[in-house]
Amino acid sequence: MNWTVRLAVNGEPRTLALDDPRVTLLDLLRERLHLTGTKKGCDRGQCGACTVLVDGRRINSCLTLAVSLDGAAITTIEGLAQGDRLHPVQDAFIAHDALQCGFCTPGQIMSAVGLINEGQAGDEPERVREGMSGNLCRCSAYVGIVEAVRDAQAALKDDKERAA
């Protein structure tokens, strides 16, 4: 028996046939769609390396069954940049050296984008730390991550004000 799932992945409509309803979104992205920016860390929802946006909200893709997302819009790290122009969060991560080994970076960036989009980042570093607490960095680049989120949030706010 097959299950059909219709998703918009990074803006591209996809119709996928699944032969097992237990396929996680993470495995679908990495193994079927070859979008390997989303990392498989703990496979238990504890590290945040697999964070993606579903309809603009951040989720752990390792804990989410693909069949439960029929009709959803999925954004992965590969879908953030606009051509050669990086997303402001990506720019901020580079500017603040908010990465070391880079393994957690895609999940950190996706979580930061979600946090900002949800209006939960705030201006205080502690609020950013709390909002990003589901994403672990084994290299301890947390100071740079927090500063990158705060700067990206300010840049996005400035862009929004200029556009209005």
Short mmCIF file of C-alpha atoms in Angstrom, two decimals:
data_model
loop_
_atom_site.label_atom_id
_atom_site.label_comp_id
_atom_site.label_asym_id
_atom_site.label_seq_id
_atom_site.Cartn_x
_atom_site.Cartn_y
_atom_site.Cartn_z
CA MET A 1 0.00 0.00 0.00
CA ASN A 2 1.23 3.51 -0.83
CA TRP A 3 0.50 6.84 0.83
CA THR A 4 0.63 10.00 -1.23
CA VAL A 5 1.99 13.17 0.33
CA ARG A 6 1.82 16.57 -1.34
CA LEU A 7 4.32 19.08 -0.02
CA ALA A 8 5.80 22.38 -1.10
CA VAL A 9 9.50 21.94 -0.36
CA ASN A 10 11.48 25.17 -0.57
CA GLY A 11 8.71 26.57 -2.75
CA GLU A 12 8.64 23.63 -5.16
CA PRO A 13 5.46 21.50 -5.25
CA ARG A 14 6.25 17.82 -4.69
CA THR A 15 3.99 14.76 -4.78
CA LEU A 16 5.61 11.77 -3.18
CA ALA A 17 4.46 8.17 -2.84
CA LEU A 18 5.51 6.55 0.43
CA ASP A 19 5.44 2.81 0.92
CA ASP A 20 5.67 3.14 4.71
CA PRO A 21 3.64 5.57 6.83
CA ARG A 22 6.46 5.65 9.41
CA VAL A 23 8.87 7.62 7.19
CA THR A 24 9.96 10.73 9.06
CA LEU A 25 10.22 14.09 7.40
CA LEU A 26 13.97 14.00 8.08
CA ASP A 27 14.42 10.74 6.19
CA LEU A 28 12.19 11.94 3.37
CA LEU A 29 14.24 15.13 2.98
CA ARG A 30 17.64 13.45 3.17
CA GLU A 31 17.06 10.11 1.46
CA ARG A 32 14.29 10.78 -1.07
CA LEU A 33 14.79 14.47 -1.92
CA HIS A 34 18.59 14.55 -1.34
CA LEU A 35 18.37 17.72 0.75
CA THR A 36 21.21 16.81 3.08
CA GLY A 37 21.56 20.20 4.79
CA THR A 38 19.09 18.99 7.41
CA LYS A 39 21.22 16.86 9.73
CA LYS A 40 20.44 13.63 11.53
CA GLY A 41 21.89 14.15 14.98
CA CYS A 42 20.26 12.25 17.83
CA ASP A 43 17.17 11.02 15.93
CA ARG A 44 15.24 11.59 19.19
CA GLY A 45 14.33 15.28 19.04
CA GLN A 46 16.88 16.27 21.65
CA CYS A 47 19.57 18.10 19.65
CA GLY A 48 17.76 20.27 17.07
CA ALA A 49 20.12 19.42 14.20
CA CYS A 50 17.10 18.40 12.12
CA THR A 51 15.14 21.64 12.60
CA VAL A 52 13.15 22.79 9.57
CA LEU A 53 10.21 25.13 9.12
CA VAL A 54 6.76 23.72 8.46
CA ASP A 55 4.29 26.41 7.45
CA GLY A 56 6.74 28.90 8.94
CA ARG A 57 7.05 27.23 12.35
CA ARG A 58 10.10 25.28 13.48
CA ILE A 59 9.87 21.57 14.14
CA ASN A 60 12.19 18.63 14.72
CA SER A 61 11.90 16.74 11.45
CA CYS A 62 13.17 13.52 13.06
CA LEU A 63 10.01 13.33 15.19
CA THR A 64 7.50 14.20 12.47
CA LEU A 65 5.92 11.65 10.19
CA ALA A 66 5.91 12.83 6.58
CA VAL A 67 2.34 11.55 6.00
CA SER A 68 1.08 13.92 8.70
CA LEU A 69 2.22 16.94 6.68
CA ASP A 70 0.13 16.54 3.55
CA GLY A 71 -0.36 20.01 2.05
CA ALA A 72 2.33 21.67 4.20
CA ALA A 73 5.04 24.09 3.11
CA ILE A 74 8.49 22.89 4.18
CA THR A 75 11.54 25.16 4.26
CA THR A 76 14.99 23.66 4.73
CA ILE A 77 18.37 25.37 4.94
CA GLU A 78 18.68 24.93 1.16
CA GLY A 79 15.59 27.09 0.67
CA LEU A 80 16.61 30.16 2.70
CA ALA A 81 18.92 32.01 0.35
CA GLN A 82 17.53 33.98 -2.60
CA GLY A 83 19.92 32.96 -5.37
CA ASP A 84 23.35 34.22 -4.35
CA ARG A 85 21.90 36.47 -1.61
CA LEU A 86 22.01 34.83 1.79
CA HIS A 87 19.16 35.16 4.28
CA PRO A 88 19.95 37.79 6.97
CA VAL A 89 20.27 35.02 9.58
CA GLN A 90 22.86 33.24 7.43
CA ASP A 91 24.76 36.52 6.99
CA ALA A 92 24.65 37.15 10.74
CA PHE A 93 25.95 33.66 11.55
CA ILE A 94 28.95 34.31 9.30
CA ALA A 95 29.53 37.80 10.68
CA HIS A 96 29.47 36.58 14.29
CA ASP A 97 31.42 33.38 13.64
CA ALA A 98 28.43 31.54 15.12
CA LEU A 99 29.70 28.16 14.00
CA GLN A 100 32.68 25.96 14.50
CA CYS A 101 32.40 22.43 13.16
CA GLY A 102 29.21 23.39 11.30
CA PHE A 103 27.23 20.22 11.99
CA CYS A 104 24.53 21.96 14.04
CA THR A 105 24.57 25.16 11.98
CA PRO A 106 21.69 24.37 9.58
CA GLY A 107 19.40 23.47 12.48
CA GLN A 108 20.55 26.49 14.47
CA ILE A 109 19.86 28.81 11.54
CA MET A 110 16.43 27.31 10.85
CA SER A 111 15.55 27.56 14.53
CA ALA A 112 16.70 31.20 14.58
CA VAL A 113 14.58 32.04 11.53
CA GLY A 114 11.59 30.36 13.16
CA LEU A 115 12.19 32.12 16.48
CA ILE A 116 12.31 35.50 14.75
CA ASN A 117 9.28 34.74 12.55
CA GLU A 118 7.31 33.65 15.62
CA GLY A 119 8.11 36.98 17.28
CA GLN A 120 9.72 35.16 20.20
CA ALA A 121 13.34 36.34 19.94
CA GLY A 122 12.93 39.57 21.91
CA ASP A 123 15.77 41.97 22.64
CA GLU A 124 17.32 40.23 25.64
CA PRO A 125 20.09 37.65 25.17
CA GLU A 126 18.48 35.42 27.79
CA ARG A 127 15.25 35.30 25.80
CA VAL A 128 17.18 34.27 22.67
CA ARG A 129 19.05 31.60 24.65
CA GLU A 130 15.76 30.24 25.98
CA GLY A 131 14.17 30.27 22.53
CA MET A 132 17.15 28.45 21.03
CA SER A 133 17.52 25.97 23.90
CA GLY A 134 16.27 23.06 21.79
CA ASN A 135 19.34 23.33 19.55
CA LEU A 136 22.60 22.01 20.92
CA CYS A 137 26.09 22.96 19.77
CA ARG A 138 28.84 20.58 20.84
CA CYS A 139 31.45 23.22 20.01
CA SER A 140 29.80 25.78 22.31
CA ALA A 141 29.43 28.59 19.78
CA TYR A 142 26.48 29.90 21.81
CA VAL A 143 27.77 33.46 22.33
CA GLY A 144 28.08 33.97 18.58
CA ILE A 145 24.74 32.28 17.94
CA VAL A 146 22.90 34.58 20.35
CA GLU A 147 24.54 37.68 18.88
CA ALA A 148 23.79 36.48 15.34
CA VAL A 149 20.10 35.99 16.18
CA ARG A 150 19.88 39.44 17.78
CA ASP A 151 21.60 41.14 14.82
CA ALA A 152 19.53 39.27 12.24
CA GLN A 153 16.36 40.20 14.05
CA ALA A 154 17.38 43.87 14.02
CA ALA A 155 18.30 43.69 10.32
CA LEU A 156 14.98 42.07 9.43
CA LYS A 157 13.11 44.67 11.46
CA ASP A 158 14.98 47.48 9.65
CA ASP A 159 14.19 45.88 6.27
CA LYS A 160 10.52 45.63 7.19
CA GLU A 161 10.39 49.27 8.30
CA ARG A 162 12.09 50.45 5.10
CA ALA A 163 9.61 48.46 3.01
CA ALA A 164 6.61 49.98 4.80
#
